[in-house]
Amino acid sequence: MLSDEAYSKIINRILSGGADFAEVFVEERYTNNISMIQGEIEDSSSGKLLGAGLRAFKGNRSIYAYTNDVSFEGLMDVAGRLKAVVGQEIDRDLALDFRAGEHKDICPILLMPNSVSKKDKAAVMRLAHEGASGFSGRISQVVVNYFDYSQNVWIYNSEGVKASDSRVRTRLMVSAVASVNGDKEVGFYGPGAAQGFELFNRIDPRAAGERAARIADRMIRAEYAPAGKMPVIISNEFGGVIFHEACGHALEATSVAKGASVFAGKLGEKVAGECVSAVDDPTIPNAWGSANVDDEGTPTRRNLLIEKGILKSYMIDRLGGLKMKMEPTGSSRRQNYTFAPTSRMSNTFILPGDHYPEEIIAATDYGLYARSMGGGSVMPATGEFNFAVNEGYLIEKGRITKPVRGATLIGKGNEVLMKIDMVGNDLARGQGMCGSISGSIPADVGQPTLRVSELIVGGRS
Amino acid sequence: MEWKKFKDTVFALAKKKGFDEAEIYYSSGSEFQLSSLRGEIDSYNDATSIGVYFRGLKSGKIGAAFAEELTDETASMLVDEAFENYSIASGNDVYFLHDGSGEYPLFEGFSGAFSAQPVEEKIERVIALERSALEYDKRIIMAPTCRLGDSRSEVFIVNTLGLDRHYSSDGGVAVVVALAGEGNSKKTGFTFTIAREPGDIDVSALGKEASKRAIDQLGAGRVKSGKYRVLFRNDMFGQLFATFTSMYSAENVQKGLSIIADKEGTKIASELLTVYDDPLLPISPNSRPFDDEGVPTVKKTLVEKGLLKTFLYDLKTAAKAGTKSTGNAIKSSYRSKPSISMINTVVKPGEKSFNTLVGELDEGIVVTELTGLHSGANPISGEFSLGASGFYVKNGSIVNPVEQFTISSSILKVYNSIVAVGSDAMPSIFRVSSPSVMVSEIDVASE
């Protein structure tokens, strides 16, 4: 890394073009990826990413450039390009007095990934493979992927911010295919955390494999889901993807600041049933989406998004804050230095309510129980979302009666929030990769078991 | 360090470490992107990057590593990491490197036209793109996305067997999303184009079309659940088709992950379906003269009048099947392992215009938007259940827009129930060029 003085010069060079704000983000990342198919290691690769992203604001305009050349000369050259875009020439050589913020490390690491041999990583994968392939005779194919990375970032800006953070992530992903008479169904489970190899002191790889296999094994024997409008009970943990897609994205400044969100201008208004409270919390120790500071160097904090149905806060980055005339919320994230940061979710979940999950099922005469959710997507401007049910069951007369497959849930985020009428007490979080304009980033989704009074279920019958 | 010296350093280290053979893939490139919001430049991105990917081969097994700088330290890191990766490789698969033999096609993928276009002109054009969307109709609220971008890349592949190749390519892209509103109804319309030269992007037409698509969806109603004849608009059929192209990969075939594994030479689709992979398609920025293992690319027919003609092979799967690589080993980024995929998929157009197809649909649904392709579709089983919107058609005419329904089927059912193919071929964002396609029956779920 360069000296504070060097970064000061780089930032001053950008400002001398008339920019209102300038920022340097330097990243170095070591990554390991291992892929095992049918118990054999098919691909193992590792390496180091190194680069820097420089950013300037002029009014509400953002100018971004990145490079792999992180030398002083390299960065000064890029700073010169940014300066030329802003296009003015002002005298500016005030040395910046950087102040590093104090923070305690919320994600302490016990076993750094690069201190663990690849053979040990492969051994964990083999356990997951065995858990899945041994689950039943119907499991025909098991793919286990493992990855870890150690990312170090340094952030300097023209307001004197100097921050650094180290983010370590480890994840195991199991896909199991069940086959019967040429018909195939896939089950998936992918636990991860902001932890090193100690993740596997907590997560049993064999159990992770079994869980993926269970989904495939159940679904291959399931009938197609019924179609039409009906009550849907969404199980805890990864079920929180409904909130993530249906609501979370539309609460990001990225869409709110443009006015391109169904929740724009709705602070203080009722947007959900009274049983719904939700947070985005990047400060949970060692959680998948946690960090000490965000990618603009702002310390992270817990943001209460919805309290008893009332919209309380958005997730705001620096540029979004400028446009919305609001303070940043420590929510600015990016996949890596090749992306300009923007407001993103971290660990986003609905808070627990009063009901036992069994109670919610018993109170439902007919509907779909979505036990494991797949991914989904949303158009924030209209709130329209869709997501896949990976493991579904039919509820008849207050009981889970049979597995059903192939269901998709569609709806509009603002409408579905109002239709949540029962919230369970079994909050849990699940891990996902969230894609948006600043790339693909680790994010936890979460919720207790909850019921949506009616949703359109896409199925076959 | 200079590239040539770096390469020699790495190869020497690889030999010393004990690899039989070694290969370096090196890419360098730049990207430029502008977006406009309310008549002003909202974001401006300018980037340069390099990436180097090393593969060492020993006794048929591979170890790989990557980095983003060319230094002595990097050279030894690449070889050491790759060797540790090699040491855990297992299984019966035998890998090969290509020796550079074969007929390399003439490739003219680089024009330099985008790099030569002044930034001021790019700024004017992206603002004009947004303006054309906004001015289309007073019900257009805004254009949440309005972007012009271009990129340039140069790829080198060199190995110890004598392969030494490189190519350059460039191209541009324009994307616009328009948001329309009336009463309680809000709808977005999306258009996209890829281009080899700035002149190929008609910003005015693109902006208007995005807005028209949004306006046409306003006040959308619902359809009743049931089975319908469905006409997929060109870009939507392209997206649906692209979601399932992994079944043509010989890797998936050999691993039992393809639903057409045992169907080579047999009928898998209506005779109206003919599909090519054309790696030299002039319009596509994805075109290339050789794949990421250095094997020359070639145009090939995958499906001819419904008959499955061939799978796609890389070096490893070809050797296993006793055939030749089709030149389809493609990296998704410089640091990923090459894996088999289409380069430019072309669904062969028919003779009928889109309007003729709507007439022939008689009663049914035109699908103009699909959502959930990454989550509601299973490329292994071929099953899908996707969110959709479009238009309800009766007596051969569009009656009203419809929203919030799902379509469910399996891709082979779709292949076999194709009843008409349009003449309106259109390249989609998924590297597929497809016309509009009509399918006799699909399950639709809504109210």
PDB file of C-alpha atoms in Angstrom, chain B residues 23-183:
ATOM      1  CA  GLU B  23      -0.226 -22.830 -20.695  1.00  0.00           C
ATOM      2  CA  ILE B  24      -0.903 -19.152 -20.103  1.00  0.00           C
ATOM      3  CA  TYR B  25      -4.070 -17.319 -21.032  1.00  0.00           C
ATOM      4  CA  TYR B  26      -3.603 -13.584 -20.871  1.00  0.00           C
ATOM      5  CA  SER B  27      -6.276 -10.999 -21.503  1.00  0.00           C
ATOM      6  CA  SER B  28      -6.165  -7.259 -21.410  1.00  0.00           C
ATOM      7  CA  GLY B  29      -8.958  -4.895 -22.139  1.00  0.00           C
ATOM      8  CA  SER B  30     -10.849  -1.755 -21.474  1.00  0.00           C
ATOM      9  CA  GLU B  31     -14.435  -0.857 -20.833  1.00  0.00           C
ATOM     10  CA  PHE B  32     -16.287   2.416 -21.132  1.00  0.00           C
ATOM     11  CA  GLN B  33     -19.825   3.063 -19.989  1.00  0.00           C
ATOM     12  CA  LEU B  34     -22.136   6.051 -19.693  1.00  0.00           C
ATOM     13  CA  SER B  35     -25.600   6.361 -18.288  1.00  0.00           C
ATOM     14  CA  SER B  36     -28.041   9.201 -18.514  1.00  0.00           C
ATOM     15  CA  LEU B  37     -30.692  10.258 -16.003  1.00  0.00           C
ATOM     16  CA  ARG B  38     -33.028  13.198 -16.576  1.00  0.00           C
ATOM     17  CA  GLY B  39     -30.911  14.621 -19.360  1.00  0.00           C
ATOM     18  CA  GLU B  40     -27.604  14.490 -17.525  1.00  0.00           C
ATOM     19  CA  ILE B  41     -24.771  12.033 -17.294  1.00  0.00           C
ATOM     20  CA  ASP B  42     -25.552  10.016 -14.193  1.00  0.00           C
ATOM     21  CA  SER B  43     -22.562   7.742 -14.230  1.00  0.00           C
ATOM     22  CA  TYR B  44     -19.370   7.438 -16.167  1.00  0.00           C
ATOM     23  CA  ASN B  45     -17.140   4.396 -16.047  1.00  0.00           C
ATOM     24  CA  ASP B  46     -13.741   4.012 -17.579  1.00  0.00           C
ATOM     25  CA  ALA B  47     -11.660   0.941 -16.905  1.00  0.00           C
ATOM     26  CA  THR B  48      -8.629  -0.980 -17.948  1.00  0.00           C
ATOM     27  CA  SER B  49      -7.778  -4.445 -16.756  1.00  0.00           C
ATOM     28  CA  ILE B  50      -5.508  -7.400 -17.248  1.00  0.00           C
ATOM     29  CA  GLY B  51      -5.779 -10.987 -16.125  1.00  0.00           C
ATOM     30  CA  VAL B  52      -3.517 -13.978 -16.384  1.00  0.00           C
ATOM     31  CA  TYR B  53      -4.560 -17.607 -15.964  1.00  0.00           C
ATOM     32  CA  PHE B  54      -2.009 -20.360 -15.722  1.00  0.00           C
ATOM     33  CA  ARG B  55      -2.611 -24.078 -16.222  1.00  0.00           C
ATOM     34  CA  GLY B  56      -0.054 -26.750 -15.546  1.00  0.00           C
ATOM     35  CA  LEU B  57      -0.558 -30.271 -16.894  1.00  0.00           C
ATOM     36  CA  LYS B  58       0.959 -33.377 -15.371  1.00  0.00           C
ATOM     37  CA  SER B  59      -0.082 -36.980 -16.074  1.00  0.00           C
ATOM     38  CA  GLY B  60      -3.370 -35.796 -17.578  1.00  0.00           C
ATOM     39  CA  LYS B  61      -4.315 -33.702 -14.546  1.00  0.00           C
ATOM     40  CA  ILE B  62      -4.528 -29.925 -14.405  1.00  0.00           C
ATOM     41  CA  GLY B  63      -3.760 -27.367 -11.728  1.00  0.00           C
ATOM     42  CA  ALA B  64      -4.690 -23.729 -12.308  1.00  0.00           C
ATOM     43  CA  ALA B  65      -4.062 -20.314 -10.766  1.00  0.00           C
ATOM     44  CA  PHE B  66      -4.665 -16.685 -11.681  1.00  0.00           C
ATOM     45  CA  ALA B  67      -3.416 -13.185 -10.999  1.00  0.00           C
ATOM     46  CA  GLU B  68      -3.752  -9.596 -12.138  1.00  0.00           C
ATOM     47  CA  GLU B  69      -0.183  -8.412 -12.396  1.00  0.00           C
ATOM     48  CA  LEU B  70       2.924  -9.542 -14.246  1.00  0.00           C
ATOM     49  CA  THR B  71       5.753  -9.668 -11.692  1.00  0.00           C
ATOM     50  CA  ASP B  72       8.379 -12.225 -10.665  1.00  0.00           C
ATOM     51  CA  GLU B  73       6.473 -12.769  -7.453  1.00  0.00           C
ATOM     52  CA  THR B  74       3.277 -13.449  -9.432  1.00  0.00           C
ATOM     53  CA  ALA B  75       5.066 -15.909 -11.693  1.00  0.00           C
ATOM     54  CA  SER B  76       6.138 -18.086  -8.788  1.00  0.00           C
ATOM     55  CA  MET B  77       2.806 -17.690  -6.978  1.00  0.00           C
ATOM     56  CA  LEU B  78       0.979 -18.928 -10.100  1.00  0.00           C
ATOM     57  CA  VAL B  79       3.133 -22.010 -10.452  1.00  0.00           C
ATOM     58  CA  ASP B  80       3.104 -22.872  -6.720  1.00  0.00           C
ATOM     59  CA  GLU B  81      -0.654 -22.439  -6.346  1.00  0.00           C
ATOM     60  CA  ALA B  82      -1.313 -24.370  -9.548  1.00  0.00           C
ATOM     61  CA  PHE B  83       0.852 -27.220  -8.319  1.00  0.00           C
ATOM     62  CA  GLU B  84      -1.033 -27.485  -5.036  1.00  0.00           C
ATOM     63  CA  ASN B  85      -4.295 -27.396  -6.977  1.00  0.00           C
ATOM     64  CA  TYR B  86      -2.972 -30.109  -9.287  1.00  0.00           C
ATOM     65  CA  SER B  87      -2.075 -32.216  -6.249  1.00  0.00           C
ATOM     66  CA  ILE B  88      -5.720 -32.601  -5.179  1.00  0.00           C
ATOM     67  CA  ALA B  89      -7.129 -33.220  -8.683  1.00  0.00           C
ATOM     68  CA  SER B  90      -8.703 -36.667  -8.886  1.00  0.00           C
ATOM     69  CA  GLY B  91     -10.942 -38.798 -11.057  1.00  0.00           C
ATOM     70  CA  ASN B  92     -10.503 -40.514 -14.389  1.00  0.00           C
ATOM     71  CA  ASP B  93     -10.771 -37.452 -16.600  1.00  0.00           C
ATOM     72  CA  VAL B  94      -7.723 -36.894 -18.765  1.00  0.00           C
ATOM     73  CA  TYR B  95      -6.930 -33.339 -19.811  1.00  0.00           C
ATOM     74  CA  PHE B  96      -5.033 -32.152 -22.866  1.00  0.00           C
ATOM     75  CA  LEU B  97      -3.544 -28.946 -24.155  1.00  0.00           C
ATOM     76  CA  HIS B  98      -3.874 -27.988 -27.808  1.00  0.00           C
ATOM     77  CA  ASP B  99      -0.752 -27.904 -29.965  1.00  0.00           C
ATOM     78  CA  GLY B 100      -1.933 -25.095 -32.233  1.00  0.00           C
ATOM     79  CA  SER B 101      -2.801 -27.336 -35.177  1.00  0.00           C
ATOM     80  CA  GLY B 102      -5.863 -26.857 -37.356  1.00  0.00           C
ATOM     81  CA  GLU B 103      -7.292 -24.259 -39.688  1.00  0.00           C
ATOM     82  CA  TYR B 104      -7.742 -20.901 -37.962  1.00  0.00           C
ATOM     83  CA  PRO B 105     -10.507 -18.803 -39.529  1.00  0.00           C
ATOM     84  CA  LEU B 106      -9.965 -15.253 -40.665  1.00  0.00           C
ATOM     85  CA  PHE B 107     -11.311 -12.999 -37.925  1.00  0.00           C
ATOM     86  CA  GLU B 108     -12.167  -9.361 -38.183  1.00  0.00           C
ATOM     87  CA  GLY B 109     -13.679  -8.645 -34.813  1.00  0.00           C
ATOM     88  CA  PHE B 110     -11.835  -5.432 -34.148  1.00  0.00           C
ATOM     89  CA  SER B 111     -12.779  -2.176 -35.811  1.00  0.00           C
ATOM     90  CA  GLY B 112     -11.584   0.385 -33.295  1.00  0.00           C
ATOM     91  CA  ALA B 113     -14.662   2.454 -34.141  1.00  0.00           C
ATOM     92  CA  PHE B 114     -15.894   2.783 -30.568  1.00  0.00           C
ATOM     93  CA  SER B 115     -12.478   3.762 -29.214  1.00  0.00           C
ATOM     94  CA  ALA B 116     -12.245   6.387 -31.954  1.00  0.00           C
ATOM     95  CA  GLN B 117     -15.615   7.951 -31.130  1.00  0.00           C
ATOM     96  CA  PRO B 118     -15.107  11.137 -29.093  1.00  0.00           C
ATOM     97  CA  VAL B 119     -16.475  11.046 -25.538  1.00  0.00           C
ATOM     98  CA  GLU B 120     -18.550  14.195 -26.225  1.00  0.00           C
ATOM     99  CA  GLU B 121     -20.364  12.312 -28.981  1.00  0.00           C
ATOM    100  CA  LYS B 122     -21.006   9.330 -26.692  1.00  0.00           C
ATOM    101  CA  ILE B 123     -22.448  11.706 -24.101  1.00  0.00           C
ATOM    102  CA  GLU B 124     -24.770  13.279 -26.673  1.00  0.00           C
ATOM    103  CA  ARG B 125     -25.905   9.856 -27.848  1.00  0.00           C
ATOM    104  CA  VAL B 126     -26.762   8.460 -24.427  1.00  0.00           C
ATOM    105  CA  ILE B 127     -28.710  11.614 -23.573  1.00  0.00           C
ATOM    106  CA  ALA B 128     -30.496  11.324 -26.923  1.00  0.00           C
ATOM    107  CA  LEU B 129     -31.311   7.710 -26.124  1.00  0.00           C
ATOM    108  CA  GLU B 130     -32.994   8.732 -22.890  1.00  0.00           C
ATOM    109  CA  ARG B 131     -34.756  11.656 -24.549  1.00  0.00           C
ATOM    110  CA  SER B 132     -36.220   9.448 -27.255  1.00  0.00           C
ATOM    111  CA  ALA B 133     -37.690   7.214 -24.538  1.00  0.00           C
ATOM    112  CA  LEU B 134     -39.029  10.113 -22.439  1.00  0.00           C
ATOM    113  CA  GLU B 135     -40.542  12.019 -25.335  1.00  0.00           C
ATOM    114  CA  TYR B 136     -42.419   9.053 -26.706  1.00  0.00           C
ATOM    115  CA  ASP B 137     -45.492   9.554 -24.534  1.00  0.00           C
ATOM    116  CA  LYS B 138     -46.458  11.744 -21.597  1.00  0.00           C
ATOM    117  CA  ARG B 139     -47.182   8.651 -19.537  1.00  0.00           C
ATOM    118  CA  ILE B 140     -43.478   7.798 -19.514  1.00  0.00           C
ATOM    119  CA  ILE B 141     -42.341   8.704 -15.984  1.00  0.00           C
ATOM    120  CA  MET B 142     -38.644   8.085 -16.412  1.00  0.00           C
ATOM    121  CA  ALA B 143     -36.001   5.798 -17.822  1.00  0.00           C
ATOM    122  CA  PRO B 144     -34.548   4.014 -14.744  1.00  0.00           C
ATOM    123  CA  THR B 145     -31.783   2.540 -16.907  1.00  0.00           C
ATOM    124  CA  CYS B 146     -30.305   4.226 -19.943  1.00  0.00           C
ATOM    125  CA  ARG B 147     -26.811   3.091 -20.791  1.00  0.00           C
ATOM    126  CA  LEU B 148     -24.311   3.028 -23.622  1.00  0.00           C
ATOM    127  CA  GLY B 149     -21.159   1.017 -23.261  1.00  0.00           C
ATOM    128  CA  ASP B 150     -18.296  -0.272 -25.318  1.00  0.00           C
ATOM    129  CA  SER B 151     -15.386  -2.550 -24.667  1.00  0.00           C
ATOM    130  CA  ARG B 152     -12.227  -3.804 -26.260  1.00  0.00           C
ATOM    131  CA  SER B 153     -10.254  -6.888 -25.437  1.00  0.00           C
ATOM    132  CA  GLU B 154      -7.182  -8.736 -26.546  1.00  0.00           C
ATOM    133  CA  VAL B 155      -6.602 -12.383 -25.741  1.00  0.00           C
ATOM    134  CA  PHE B 156      -3.364 -14.362 -25.931  1.00  0.00           C
ATOM    135  CA  ILE B 157      -3.009 -18.097 -25.443  1.00  0.00           C
ATOM    136  CA  VAL B 158       0.386 -19.664 -25.471  1.00  0.00           C
ATOM    137  CA  ASN B 159       1.627 -23.047 -24.305  1.00  0.00           C
ATOM    138  CA  THR B 160       4.651 -25.307 -24.227  1.00  0.00           C
ATOM    139  CA  LEU B 161       3.205 -27.510 -27.026  1.00  0.00           C
ATOM    140  CA  GLY B 162       3.608 -24.720 -29.543  1.00  0.00           C
ATOM    141  CA  LEU B 163       0.228 -22.981 -29.401  1.00  0.00           C
ATOM    142  CA  ASP B 164       0.718 -19.224 -29.742  1.00  0.00           C
ATOM    143  CA  ARG B 165      -2.343 -17.249 -30.799  1.00  0.00           C
ATOM    144  CA  HIS B 166      -4.046 -13.977 -30.137  1.00  0.00           C
ATOM    145  CA  TYR B 167      -7.012 -11.908 -31.294  1.00  0.00           C
ATOM    146  CA  SER B 168      -8.594  -8.565 -30.578  1.00  0.00           C
ATOM    147  CA  SER B 169     -12.247  -7.705 -30.568  1.00  0.00           C
ATOM    148  CA  ASP B 170     -14.442  -4.801 -29.688  1.00  0.00           C
ATOM    149  CA  GLY B 171     -18.091  -3.854 -29.667  1.00  0.00           C
ATOM    150  CA  GLY B 172     -20.762  -1.815 -28.009  1.00  0.00           C
ATOM    151  CA  VAL B 173     -24.060  -2.158 -26.290  1.00  0.00           C
ATOM    152  CA  ALA B 174     -27.067   0.030 -25.567  1.00  0.00           C
ATOM    153  CA  VAL B 175     -29.713  -0.681 -22.939  1.00  0.00           C
ATOM    154  CA  VAL B 176     -32.793   1.287 -22.020  1.00  0.00           C
ATOM    155  CA  VAL B 177     -35.603   0.615 -19.571  1.00  0.00           C
ATOM    156  CA  ALA B 178     -38.608   2.939 -19.661  1.00  0.00           C
ATOM    157  CA  LEU B 179     -41.100   3.249 -16.816  1.00  0.00           C
ATOM    158  CA  ALA B 180     -44.674   4.159 -17.700  1.00  0.00           C
ATOM    159  CA  GLY B 181     -47.478   4.946 -15.292  1.00  0.00           C
ATOM    160  CA  GLU B 182     -51.193   5.573 -15.495  1.00  0.00           C
ATOM    161  CA  GLY B 183     -53.526   5.374 -12.524  1.00  0.00           C
TER     162      GLY B 183
END
